[in-house]
C-alpha cells in the first residue's frame, strides 16, 4: 500500500513547500473522514484515495488536483460537505471534488454503444475543469485495478463502462498510459480466456524475442551515431488490448499477428524525426501504405509521431515510431502534460482561466491543418453550447443550450413531438417552455388529440423541432385553407352562376391557375383560402367573355358593411365549425359570441376573422373581403371572452360585490381595469368568459340590479 510520505516525496520533487503542505492537509482531512471504512479487499478505505493521488502526482499535476484526489470520495461516502472542503482547501479543490462526485453519481452501466460518444461528450461538458476528468480517470484506473474483490456481474458492468466510456475519454485527452491500462484491465474481466491467451503469447514472445529486440535497437542506434543524432531507442511488445483489437478487426489468430513489437526512437527536434525516418527506410524496406505522418497531421487527441512498418532484419514486420521528446511527453500523458505543474510561470498558469490549456495546445499546434478539426469539436464540447438530457430509459439526447421538453420530444420522434402534451423533468411536471439542464431526465407525456402550437415556435431551440412544427402548421393550414377556399368559391359561384364542382371536373380552372402564375389548382385555392385573392377575382375568369365584361362593369357595392346581413338561406353561409380552426379567429375588438349576428373578414395570411356585425371596425373594411357567416351550433361547448363595462358608485366593497356575483354565476374574469372619476363614480372594464350571448345578457341584467350600479354595457374596442 502506498503511503502519504511517498506521495509527498513525489510532489516535493516538483512542487513548492506550500503546495506540498496543502496535499498533506488534504490527507489529514481524508484520513479522518474515511476513518473506520474498509474496502472489499480488506484494506483501509484510505488506500484508495492515496492510490488515486499517487497516479495524479505521477502525472506531475498541481497541488489542487492531488489534494482533490485525496478528497474525491469524502463528500459522497462520508459526513464531509463541499462547504467544508471549500472553506479548508479553497474553491478550486472544492469544484474538482464536486465535479467528480457529480460524475460518479451518474449511472452509465448497460448503455448502448451508440450512446457512449454522447455520454463522453456530456462528461466533457459537465466537467468544465479538465482536472475533474483527470481525477475521475485516476479514480477509475485504481478501481478497475482492484476489481478482483467485486462480484462477477459488477466486474463485467464496470469493465464494460470503462471500455465504452472512460478508455475512449482517456484516449481523447491523449492519456495514453492510462488508456492502455483501462483497456487491458477491462478486457481481463470481459474476456478472461482471451486475455489469458494473449498475455501468455506476449510473455513467450518477450522471452524468445528479447535478443531480437536488442539486435534491432542496436542497429538503429548505430545509424543514429553514424549520423551524429542523439536519440533513445526502445523496443517493446504491444499491449494486450491493442493486439486483441487487431485480431478482432482483421480476423487473425494470435500467431498471425506479426507486428507485435514496436520500436520507438525519441530524438531532439522535428527535423531529426524525418532524417531518422529516411535512415530507417534505407536500412529496411518499408511496407507500402504503412507510413503515417502524424506530425504534419496530428491525431484528434494531439498525438504526433511518424509511424512506419518495415521488413526487419529477419524478414519480420516491425513498426517504428519516431518522435521528439516533447511529442513523447504528450503521447504518454496527453492533456495532463499540458496541465502538469511547471515551476516557471506557474502563478500565471493558475491565474489564467480554466481553458488556458486549450490555448496552449492551440499555440503549440500552430497552423497545422488537421488541428482545426480537433479544436472545433473539443471547444464545442467545452463551451457548453449543448445540453445533455436523459430519456427515462437512460438514453442520452444532445440538444442546443436552452432547449425545452418540446425540443427533447422531437429528438425522440416526430410523432412524439407532434403530440406532446406535457413533460416531467426529474419526476416533476414542468411547463413545456422550461429550459433543460445537463443531466435532466425528461419524460414526455403525449396525447393523440394534441397537436403543435404556433406558440412553441417562440421557445424551441433546436432546428429539428422548429422545422417539424412549421411543417405541421403549414400542412394543417394548407388543408384548412383548401377546404375554406372550396366553400368560399362555391358560395360565390352560386351567386354568379358558376358551378365550381363541374368547372373543377372539366379542368376549367387550369387556364386561371396559369393566369395567376400558380403551378397547380391547390396553390390557387390556397391563395383564396388565405385571402390573397378573392373568390370573385377567380370566378370572373370562368365566365364567358361578354359576361366577364359585364361583371367588371358592375358598380362595386360600397355600402358593404350592411351587405352581409344574416342570410336567410343558411346554405349560402360559411359555417364556423370547430372553434379551434386555425383559419378562423375571433376578433379581439368586438369579441363575438354565439348568438351574435356576425360577419367574416378574409384577412391576408390569417384566414377568416369573425367580427360582430355592429363592430365599429367593420365599417372600414374592404367590402370585397367581407363574408357571410353564421354560427354552426357546436361552439357552445367553449368559453369565449366578452367585454363588459360597469359604471357604478365609487364605494367600498363595490368590486367584491361584482366579482362575487360573477363567481356565483360561474363566470371567470380574464382581466379587469378600473378608473375612478372625480364625481364619485367608477368605471370598471372586465373581460369575462362566457359561452353565449344569452348567458352574457343574463349576467348584464343581474349586474344592473345591484344597488349602486348605474349602467352595464357590452363594448368593443375601437
Ligand atoms: Mn473513488
XYZ file of C-alpha atoms and ligand atoms in Angstrom:
719
model
C 0.000 0.000 0.000
C 1.218 3.404 -0.941
C 1.847 5.826 1.944
C 1.353 9.552 2.162
C 5.095 10.054 2.602
C 5.635 8.527 -0.861
C 3.191 10.984 -2.368
C 4.684 13.928 -0.501
C 8.128 12.883 -1.763
C 6.771 12.679 -5.300
C 5.161 16.118 -5.000
C 8.206 17.736 -3.368
C 10.179 16.858 -6.469
C 8.328 19.489 -8.471
C 6.018 21.484 -6.150
C 6.970 24.283 -3.700
C 6.665 23.517 0.032
C 3.418 25.471 0.445
C 1.746 23.319 -2.188
C 3.037 20.145 -0.595
C 1.518 21.346 2.686
C -1.886 21.558 1.010
C -1.577 17.935 -0.084
C -0.637 16.899 3.442
C -3.584 18.792 4.896
C -5.907 17.044 2.435
C -4.504 13.723 3.575
C -5.248 14.515 7.238
C -8.811 15.537 6.365
C -9.409 12.458 4.201
C -7.940 10.086 6.803
C -10.276 11.479 9.476
C -13.311 11.361 7.174
C -12.716 7.804 5.977
C -11.642 6.532 9.409
C -13.015 3.051 10.061
C -14.080 2.437 6.449
C -12.789 -0.726 4.814
C -12.543 -1.660 1.138
C -13.752 -5.015 -0.193
C -10.086 -6.042 -0.350
C -9.940 -5.711 3.439
C -7.606 -2.745 3.201
C -8.476 0.537 4.913
C -10.584 2.706 2.603
C -7.917 5.393 2.714
C -5.701 3.255 0.475
C -7.971 4.149 -2.458
C -7.689 7.960 -2.325
C -3.964 7.519 -1.668
C -3.527 5.442 -4.835
C -5.575 7.917 -6.828
C -3.480 10.881 -5.717
C -0.352 8.829 -6.435
C -1.472 8.397 -10.046
C -2.111 12.150 -10.234
C 1.263 13.035 -8.723
C 2.839 10.672 -11.232
C 1.339 12.847 -13.971
C 3.006 15.823 -12.233
C -0.306 17.588 -11.734
C -0.766 20.607 -9.500
C -1.436 20.550 -5.750
C -5.167 21.234 -6.086
C -5.571 18.153 -8.269
C -3.596 15.880 -5.952
C -5.484 17.206 -2.930
C -8.769 16.648 -4.764
C -7.611 13.093 -5.468
C -7.242 12.527 -1.730
C -10.635 14.095 -1.027
C -12.590 12.833 -4.038
C -14.768 10.321 -2.160
C -15.284 12.258 1.068
C -18.427 14.096 0.005
C -20.122 11.042 -1.446
C -19.109 8.483 1.145
C -18.554 10.358 4.407
C -20.088 13.104 6.525
C -17.896 15.759 4.914
C -19.546 18.514 2.837
C -18.483 20.591 -0.135
C -18.745 23.713 2.027
C -16.248 22.271 4.492
C -13.853 21.401 1.697
C -14.247 24.819 0.148
C -13.544 26.501 3.488
C -10.470 24.433 4.217
C -8.988 23.928 0.755
C -10.406 26.708 -1.382
C -12.927 26.853 -4.215
C -10.604 25.185 -6.743
C -10.274 21.933 -4.830
C -13.972 22.033 -3.900
C -15.015 22.449 -7.532
C -12.927 19.458 -8.602
C -14.315 17.260 -5.808
C -17.837 18.353 -6.632
C -17.351 17.598 -10.322
C -16.003 14.116 -9.601
C -18.893 13.438 -7.209
C -21.381 14.549 -9.855
C -19.950 12.234 -12.498
C -19.794 9.321 -10.052
C -23.485 9.673 -9.318
C -24.399 9.189 -12.937
C -25.175 5.654 -13.847
C -23.790 4.679 -17.212
C -23.947 0.940 -16.907
C -25.522 -1.099 -19.717
C -25.818 1.809 -22.100
C -25.868 1.108 -25.796
C -22.620 1.700 -27.641
C -24.296 4.305 -29.782
C -24.797 6.400 -26.690
C -21.248 6.143 -25.495
C -19.954 9.034 -27.561
C -22.733 11.283 -26.287
C -22.027 10.313 -22.716
C -18.374 11.101 -23.191
C -19.325 14.468 -24.593
C -21.693 15.046 -21.736
C -18.959 14.319 -19.235
C -16.691 16.734 -21.044
C -19.397 19.371 -20.952
C -20.130 18.829 -17.286
C -16.555 18.859 -16.236
C -15.797 22.466 -17.022
C -12.410 21.996 -15.414
C -10.245 19.394 -17.142
C -8.781 18.399 -13.760
C -12.153 16.875 -12.849
C -11.663 14.370 -15.650
C -8.084 13.665 -14.659
C -9.158 12.801 -11.103
C -12.105 10.756 -12.363
C -9.863 8.765 -14.703
C -7.324 8.138 -11.933
C -10.204 7.006 -9.706
C -11.437 4.597 -12.353
C -7.933 3.329 -13.034
C -7.421 2.330 -9.420
C -10.907 0.865 -9.091
C -10.531 -1.317 -12.150
C -7.109 -2.467 -10.978
C -8.709 -3.771 -7.768
C -11.772 -5.292 -9.379
C -10.992 -8.869 -8.294
C -12.794 -8.292 -4.998
C -16.102 -7.399 -6.637
C -18.884 -9.813 -7.604
C -18.689 -11.080 -11.173
C -21.665 -9.151 -12.575
C -20.271 -5.970 -11.090
C -16.865 -6.661 -12.595
C -18.398 -7.019 -16.024
C -20.528 -3.912 -15.676
C -17.606 -1.757 -14.567
C -15.332 -3.210 -17.252
C -17.970 -2.568 -19.914
C -18.464 1.002 -18.788
C -14.718 1.566 -18.679
C -14.218 0.253 -22.196
C -17.230 2.166 -23.532
C -16.689 5.491 -21.841
C -13.545 6.019 -19.806
C -10.903 4.436 -22.036
C -12.084 6.443 -25.091
C -12.224 9.515 -22.880
C -8.617 8.921 -21.823
C -7.729 8.422 -25.477
C -9.453 11.641 -26.426
C -7.433 13.502 -23.855
C -4.296 11.772 -25.092
C -3.684 9.970 -21.771
C -2.090 7.014 -23.498
C -0.702 5.219 -20.469
C -3.981 5.427 -18.599
C -5.938 4.397 -21.683
C -3.795 1.285 -22.127
C -4.270 0.208 -18.512
C -8.019 0.822 -18.605
C -8.340 -1.218 -21.788
C -6.208 -4.120 -20.584
C -7.992 -4.377 -17.258
C -11.404 -4.199 -18.932
C -10.504 -6.988 -21.321
C -9.285 -9.090 -18.411
C -12.777 -9.103 -16.893
C -14.858 -9.103 -20.062
C -12.943 -11.869 -21.884
C -10.805 -13.679 -19.290
C -9.886 -16.535 -21.707
C -8.745 -14.269 -24.490
C -6.890 -12.067 -22.041
C -5.012 -15.038 -20.589
C -4.187 -16.412 -24.028
C -2.785 -13.143 -25.355
C -0.859 -12.425 -22.134
C 0.825 -15.807 -22.351
C 1.593 -15.199 -26.006
C 3.171 -11.875 -25.148
C 5.268 -13.426 -22.367
C 6.526 -16.134 -24.716
C 7.226 -13.594 -27.388
C 9.099 -11.338 -24.988
C 11.313 -14.163 -23.739
C 12.111 -15.504 -27.176
C 12.225 -12.096 -28.750
C 14.430 -10.202 -26.335
C 17.580 -10.963 -28.293
C 15.797 -9.873 -31.444
C 14.617 -6.635 -29.798
C 18.165 -5.917 -28.629
C 19.550 -6.576 -32.105
C 17.137 -4.167 -33.821
C 17.701 -1.478 -31.197
C 21.449 -1.772 -31.632
C 21.174 -1.478 -35.417
C 19.099 1.686 -35.174
C 21.391 3.127 -32.511
C 24.367 2.572 -34.786
C 22.905 4.506 -37.738
C 21.941 7.329 -35.363
C 25.518 7.600 -34.133
C 26.912 7.423 -37.660
C 24.794 10.440 -38.492
C 25.522 12.404 -35.306
C 21.986 12.182 -33.990
C 21.464 11.779 -30.258
C 18.421 9.725 -29.508
C 16.883 6.982 -27.398
C 15.753 3.707 -28.954
C 13.401 1.276 -27.261
C 11.620 -1.860 -28.340
C 8.541 -3.234 -26.618
C 5.812 -5.755 -27.188
C 2.469 -4.083 -27.801
C -0.106 -4.237 -25.070
C -2.805 -6.887 -24.702
C -5.799 -4.877 -25.767
C -4.219 -3.461 -28.914
C -3.269 -6.987 -30.022
C -6.776 -8.200 -29.235
C -8.174 -5.282 -31.203
C -6.029 -6.125 -34.191
C -7.019 -9.805 -34.043
C -10.682 -8.931 -33.866
C -10.547 -6.264 -36.525
C -8.718 -8.380 -39.101
C -9.996 -11.798 -38.029
C -6.482 -13.021 -37.159
C -5.287 -15.624 -34.675
C -2.533 -14.688 -32.239
C 0.073 -16.448 -34.395
C -0.924 -14.353 -37.372
C -0.267 -11.056 -35.615
C 3.277 -10.386 -36.718
C 3.918 -6.824 -35.750
C 3.616 -7.386 -32.025
C 6.755 -5.420 -31.379
C 7.009 -1.688 -31.780
C 10.239 0.286 -31.727
C 10.389 3.859 -30.662
C 13.035 6.434 -31.451
C 12.953 9.674 -29.482
C 15.088 12.492 -30.867
C 15.680 16.163 -30.130
C 13.954 18.024 -32.888
C 11.444 17.777 -35.658
C 13.980 17.776 -38.478
C 15.761 14.794 -36.952
C 12.469 12.865 -36.968
C 12.375 12.931 -40.750
C 16.115 12.252 -41.012
C 15.742 9.150 -38.847
C 12.795 8.019 -40.941
C 14.971 8.197 -44.052
C 17.754 6.269 -42.310
C 15.398 3.528 -41.167
C 13.919 3.241 -44.652
C 17.400 2.829 -46.151
C 18.142 0.170 -43.546
C 14.956 -1.852 -44.064
C 12.382 -1.933 -46.811
C 9.195 -0.082 -45.886
C 5.861 -1.858 -46.302
C 3.856 0.114 -48.866
C 0.904 2.028 -47.457
C 2.138 1.622 -43.899
C 3.710 5.024 -43.409
C 1.738 7.571 -41.400
C 2.841 11.144 -40.769
C 1.067 12.149 -37.574
C 3.469 15.060 -37.229
C 2.027 17.107 -40.046
C -1.390 15.526 -39.472
C -1.769 15.065 -35.702
C -4.443 12.758 -34.347
C -7.557 14.279 -32.822
C -6.027 13.983 -29.357
C -2.944 15.949 -30.482
C -0.763 12.844 -30.755
C 2.225 13.383 -33.023
C 4.732 10.842 -34.345
C 5.971 9.265 -37.541
C 4.865 5.646 -37.918
C 6.315 3.264 -40.431
C 6.159 -0.504 -40.803
C 9.246 -2.053 -42.328
C 10.529 -5.538 -43.130
C 13.058 -6.132 -40.341
C 16.418 -7.959 -40.357
C 14.803 -11.414 -40.029
C 12.136 -10.723 -42.638
C 9.581 -9.845 -39.987
C 7.342 -6.806 -39.990
C 8.223 -4.267 -37.351
C 6.648 -0.938 -36.563
C 8.878 2.047 -35.894
C 7.652 5.216 -34.213
C 9.744 8.375 -34.388
C 9.048 11.486 -32.315
C 10.625 14.344 -30.366
C 10.892 14.450 -26.575
C 8.030 16.913 -26.374
C 5.832 14.751 -28.578
C 6.737 11.804 -26.409
C 5.567 13.526 -23.235
C 2.334 14.370 -24.928
C 1.917 10.877 -26.344
C 2.222 9.385 -22.873
C 0.240 11.885 -20.839
C -1.758 13.964 -23.310
C -3.648 16.850 -21.804
C -2.057 16.107 -18.452
C 1.299 17.016 -19.981
C -0.066 20.475 -20.567
C -1.702 20.729 -17.193
C 1.350 19.378 -15.433
C 2.867 21.698 -12.908
C 5.570 23.818 -14.421
C 7.633 25.779 -11.983
C 8.296 28.693 -14.266
C 5.234 30.845 -14.697
C 3.156 28.559 -12.520
C 1.440 31.506 -10.854
C 0.494 32.845 -14.210
C -0.898 29.493 -15.214
C -3.085 29.439 -12.143
C -4.393 32.903 -12.770
C -5.273 32.073 -16.325
C -8.793 30.890 -16.906
C -9.694 27.261 -16.991
C -9.272 26.962 -20.731
C -5.688 28.128 -20.747
C -4.566 24.625 -21.544
C -6.692 24.751 -24.627
C -4.937 27.860 -25.818
C -1.561 26.322 -25.055
C -2.451 23.498 -27.350
C -3.561 25.980 -29.953
C -0.241 27.854 -29.803
C 1.689 24.673 -29.825
C -0.113 23.243 -32.795
C 0.396 26.429 -34.760
C -1.385 26.467 -38.030
C -1.370 22.747 -38.609
C -4.299 21.889 -40.781
C -5.887 18.979 -39.034
C -5.836 20.552 -35.627
C -8.729 22.757 -36.608
C -11.000 19.765 -36.692
C -10.000 18.757 -33.209
C -10.265 22.257 -31.863
C -13.729 22.736 -33.221
C -15.002 19.503 -31.725
C -13.302 19.987 -28.408
C -14.159 23.641 -27.980
C -17.725 22.784 -28.896
C -17.701 20.175 -26.179
C -16.417 22.548 -23.603
C -18.202 25.745 -24.487
C -21.406 24.319 -23.075
C -23.417 25.165 -26.146
C -25.103 21.846 -25.691
C -27.284 20.258 -23.086
C -27.419 16.522 -22.485
C -30.623 15.084 -21.092
C -31.765 11.527 -20.469
C -34.878 9.664 -21.511
C -36.495 7.697 -18.653
C -34.728 4.613 -20.078
C -31.360 6.317 -19.794
C -30.714 7.225 -23.415
C -28.814 10.459 -23.830
C -30.135 13.182 -26.104
C -27.938 16.041 -27.236
C -29.706 19.404 -27.562
C -28.753 23.041 -28.098
C -28.446 25.113 -24.951
C -31.788 26.446 -23.720
C -33.720 23.574 -25.285
C -37.104 22.688 -23.835
C -39.132 19.491 -23.380
C -40.650 20.160 -26.828
C -37.167 20.057 -28.419
C -36.497 16.889 -26.456
C -39.766 15.317 -27.651
C -38.795 15.908 -31.285
C -35.418 14.201 -30.791
C -37.295 11.057 -29.753
C -39.661 11.015 -32.710
C -41.589 13.486 -34.822
C -44.844 11.901 -33.670
C -43.854 12.310 -30.026
C -43.190 15.983 -30.715
C -46.384 16.484 -32.657
C -48.495 15.044 -29.845
C -46.501 16.374 -26.927
C -48.982 17.423 -24.262
C -46.816 17.829 -21.168
C -43.489 16.922 -19.610
C -41.925 15.731 -16.391
C -38.362 16.766 -15.617
C -36.741 14.673 -12.893
C -40.207 13.449 -11.946
C -41.859 16.861 -11.697
C -44.389 18.267 -14.137
C -42.994 21.418 -15.748
C -44.216 23.924 -18.362
C -43.292 22.984 -21.924
C -41.063 26.056 -22.273
C -38.786 25.076 -19.361
C -35.089 25.198 -20.263
C -33.436 21.803 -19.717
C -30.194 21.372 -17.792
C -27.361 18.895 -18.192
C -28.272 15.534 -16.706
C -32.042 16.148 -16.520
C -34.255 13.115 -17.002
C -37.151 14.103 -19.222
C -40.405 12.221 -19.635
C -42.751 13.371 -22.382
C -46.492 12.975 -21.894
C -48.253 12.539 -25.224
C -51.907 12.847 -26.146
C -53.029 11.776 -29.617
C -55.551 14.587 -29.732
C -52.912 17.281 -29.160
C -51.040 18.992 -31.943
C -48.215 21.532 -32.298
C -48.984 25.102 -31.422
C -47.646 28.240 -33.065
C -46.558 29.395 -29.595
C -43.983 26.612 -29.494
C -42.042 28.455 -32.168
C -41.363 31.178 -29.618
C -39.368 28.934 -27.314
C -37.985 25.903 -29.154
C -34.228 25.999 -29.737
C -33.421 23.058 -31.992
C -33.649 23.358 -35.745
C -35.335 19.994 -35.878
C -38.226 20.969 -33.600
C -38.627 24.293 -35.378
C -38.830 22.785 -38.832
C -41.192 19.989 -37.767
C -43.563 22.400 -36.037
C -43.556 24.720 -39.029
C -44.134 21.815 -41.329
C -47.078 20.595 -39.269
C -48.658 24.017 -39.076
C -48.052 24.566 -42.776
C -49.662 21.271 -43.789
C -52.539 21.788 -41.432
C -53.166 25.355 -42.543
C -52.961 24.408 -46.160
C -55.514 21.644 -45.727
C -57.821 24.006 -43.908
C -57.286 26.810 -46.375
C -58.182 24.471 -49.233
C -61.451 23.468 -47.566
C -62.230 27.066 -46.813
C -61.422 28.159 -50.360
C -63.699 25.499 -51.750
C -66.572 26.739 -49.591
C -65.894 30.369 -50.457
C -65.754 29.646 -54.181
C -68.918 27.551 -54.179
C -70.818 30.207 -52.311
C -69.675 32.976 -54.632
C -70.213 30.623 -57.574
C -73.872 30.179 -56.716
C -74.283 33.946 -56.738
C -72.501 34.373 -60.048
C -73.988 31.317 -61.706
C -70.766 29.267 -61.857
C -70.837 25.595 -60.919
C -67.494 25.217 -59.193
C -67.548 21.399 -58.871
C -68.302 20.991 -62.530
C -65.682 23.544 -63.517
C -63.130 21.670 -61.446
C -64.020 18.353 -63.057
C -63.768 19.840 -66.548
C -60.378 21.349 -65.862
C -61.702 24.872 -66.400
C -59.520 26.174 -63.574
C -56.285 25.260 -65.373
C -56.066 28.448 -67.501
C -56.939 30.517 -64.409
C -54.120 28.855 -62.464
C -51.655 29.867 -65.204
C -53.079 33.352 -65.429
C -52.395 33.905 -61.723
C -48.937 32.297 -62.167
C -49.577 29.359 -59.881
C -48.378 25.836 -60.512
C -51.485 23.923 -59.652
C -55.119 24.298 -58.646
C -54.315 23.719 -54.977
C -51.972 26.716 -54.956
C -54.705 28.905 -56.394
C -57.226 27.632 -53.857
C -54.750 28.124 -51.043
C -54.352 31.764 -52.080
C -58.120 32.164 -51.962
C -58.273 30.469 -48.566
C -55.636 32.836 -47.217
C -57.401 35.881 -48.557
C -54.744 36.823 -51.104
C -57.208 36.545 -53.975
C -60.950 36.955 -53.691
C -63.323 34.257 -54.953
C -64.838 36.790 -57.295
C -61.484 37.515 -58.982
C -61.120 33.829 -59.707
C -64.654 33.048 -60.802
C -64.836 36.018 -63.129
C -62.260 34.287 -65.306
C -64.560 31.312 -65.711
C -67.410 33.378 -67.172
C -67.877 33.741 -70.954
C -66.076 36.837 -72.337
C -69.174 39.086 -72.588
C -70.264 38.271 -69.072
C -66.752 38.915 -67.763
C -67.002 42.443 -69.087
C -70.479 42.904 -67.693
C -69.270 41.642 -64.324
C -66.378 44.110 -64.384
C -68.696 46.984 -65.228
C -70.970 46.269 -62.267
C -70.624 49.032 -59.723
C -68.908 47.979 -56.528
C -71.290 47.716 -53.654
C -69.635 50.124 -51.300
C -72.450 50.273 -48.795
C -70.767 46.998 -47.855
C -70.911 46.681 -44.112
C -74.586 46.015 -44.112
C -74.465 43.802 -47.144
C -73.631 40.553 -45.405
C -76.609 40.864 -43.099
C -77.526 37.483 -41.776
C -78.503 35.386 -44.693
C -81.883 33.736 -44.802
C -80.566 30.904 -46.865
C -78.361 29.028 -44.426
C -76.769 27.070 -47.256
C -75.341 30.275 -48.531
C -73.271 30.935 -45.442
C -69.966 29.619 -44.164
C -70.465 27.667 -41.008
C -67.943 28.054 -38.316
C -67.130 24.539 -37.409
C -64.704 23.703 -34.587
C -63.641 26.860 -32.754
C -60.031 25.704 -32.888
C -59.932 26.051 -36.641
C -56.582 27.564 -37.447
C -58.094 29.759 -40.126
C -60.950 31.117 -38.074
C -60.195 33.737 -35.491
C -62.461 35.748 -33.236
C -61.816 39.449 -33.410
C -60.331 40.847 -30.235
C -62.107 44.191 -30.711
C -65.729 43.039 -30.501
C -65.435 39.504 -29.121
C -68.328 37.868 -30.970
C -70.331 35.241 -29.113
C -72.619 32.512 -30.390
C -75.941 34.266 -30.874
C -74.382 37.497 -32.146
C -75.029 38.402 -35.763
C -71.579 38.039 -37.258
C -69.569 38.748 -40.363
C -66.356 37.194 -41.579
C -63.391 39.114 -42.920
C -60.760 37.404 -45.033
C -57.504 38.757 -43.666
C -54.293 38.215 -45.574
C -52.460 35.162 -44.346
C -54.665 34.780 -41.312
C -57.752 33.133 -42.738
C -61.112 34.475 -41.630
C -61.599 36.789 -38.681
C -65.087 36.849 -37.188
C -66.494 40.199 -36.093
C -69.926 41.146 -34.773
C -71.901 42.901 -37.486
C -72.076 46.070 -35.433
C -68.351 46.129 -34.672
C -67.092 49.667 -35.345
C -64.120 48.307 -37.268
C -66.231 46.542 -39.881
C -67.293 49.801 -41.498
C -63.705 50.471 -42.528
C -63.070 47.096 -44.097
C -62.750 46.206 -47.785
C -66.175 45.067 -48.927
C -64.711 42.520 -51.330
C -63.277 40.585 -48.451
C -66.345 40.516 -46.224
C -68.017 37.203 -45.956
C -71.407 35.886 -44.878
C -71.004 33.613 -41.926
C -73.228 32.126 -39.285
C -72.720 30.036 -36.224
C -72.504 26.313 -36.745
C -74.111 25.431 -33.432
C -71.214 23.490 -31.912
C -69.360 26.386 -30.402
C -71.291 26.500 -27.175
C -69.048 23.942 -25.555
C -66.313 26.526 -25.329
C -65.999 29.754 -23.369
C -65.125 32.932 -25.235
C -64.089 36.350 -23.957
C -66.625 39.174 -23.689
C -66.032 42.790 -22.682
C -68.398 44.497 -20.268
C -68.201 47.985 -18.773
C -69.768 48.635 -15.374
C -70.443 52.238 -14.290
C -71.084 52.379 -10.565
C -70.722 54.482 -7.455
C -67.199 54.650 -6.140
C -67.967 52.773 -2.938
C -66.132 50.408 -0.697
C -66.883 46.780 -1.446
C -68.255 47.530 -4.915
C -65.650 45.436 -6.626
C -66.214 42.463 -4.339
C -69.981 42.693 -4.929
C -69.459 42.488 -8.680
C -66.831 39.790 -8.630
C -68.914 37.852 -6.093
C -71.870 37.894 -8.440
C -69.742 36.772 -11.363
C -68.305 33.963 -9.273
C -71.809 32.825 -8.289
C -72.703 32.701 -11.981
C -69.673 30.523 -12.560
C -68.048 33.106 -14.806
C -64.270 33.552 -14.937
C -62.781 37.013 -15.072
C -59.897 37.218 -17.539
C -58.881 40.733 -16.654
C -60.188 43.950 -15.180
C -59.321 47.611 -15.439
C -60.668 50.314 -13.128
C -60.912 54.072 -13.413
C -62.324 56.308 -10.713
C -63.551 59.705 -11.688
C -63.830 62.840 -9.578
C -67.621 62.758 -9.469
C -67.557 59.736 -7.220
C -68.206 57.241 -9.995
C -66.109 54.295 -11.081
C -65.737 52.751 -14.484
C -64.796 49.106 -14.395
C -63.971 47.187 -17.567
C -63.954 43.418 -17.369
C -63.093 40.703 -19.815
C -65.176 37.729 -18.720
C -65.531 34.246 -20.129
C -68.970 33.216 -21.342
C -70.429 30.727 -23.770
C -73.330 32.541 -25.450
C -74.967 35.919 -25.810
C -77.919 34.629 -23.778
C -75.623 33.944 -20.856
C -73.870 37.290 -21.279
C -77.045 39.344 -21.357
C -78.401 37.372 -18.381
C -75.339 38.393 -16.404
C -75.577 42.006 -17.532
C -79.200 42.061 -16.303
C -78.189 40.742 -12.900
C -75.348 43.259 -12.588
C -77.747 46.092 -13.404
C -79.882 45.067 -10.445
C -77.041 45.724 -7.997
C -77.907 48.810 -5.976
C -75.006 51.102 -6.691
C -74.611 50.099 -10.324
C -75.688 52.736 -12.812
C -75.072 51.092 -16.096
C -73.653 47.888 -17.557
C -72.832 47.645 -21.235
C -71.122 45.316 -23.567
C -68.497 47.160 -25.573
C -65.966 46.793 -28.309
C -62.546 48.396 -28.503
C -62.034 50.750 -31.416
Mn -13.105 6.757 -5.691
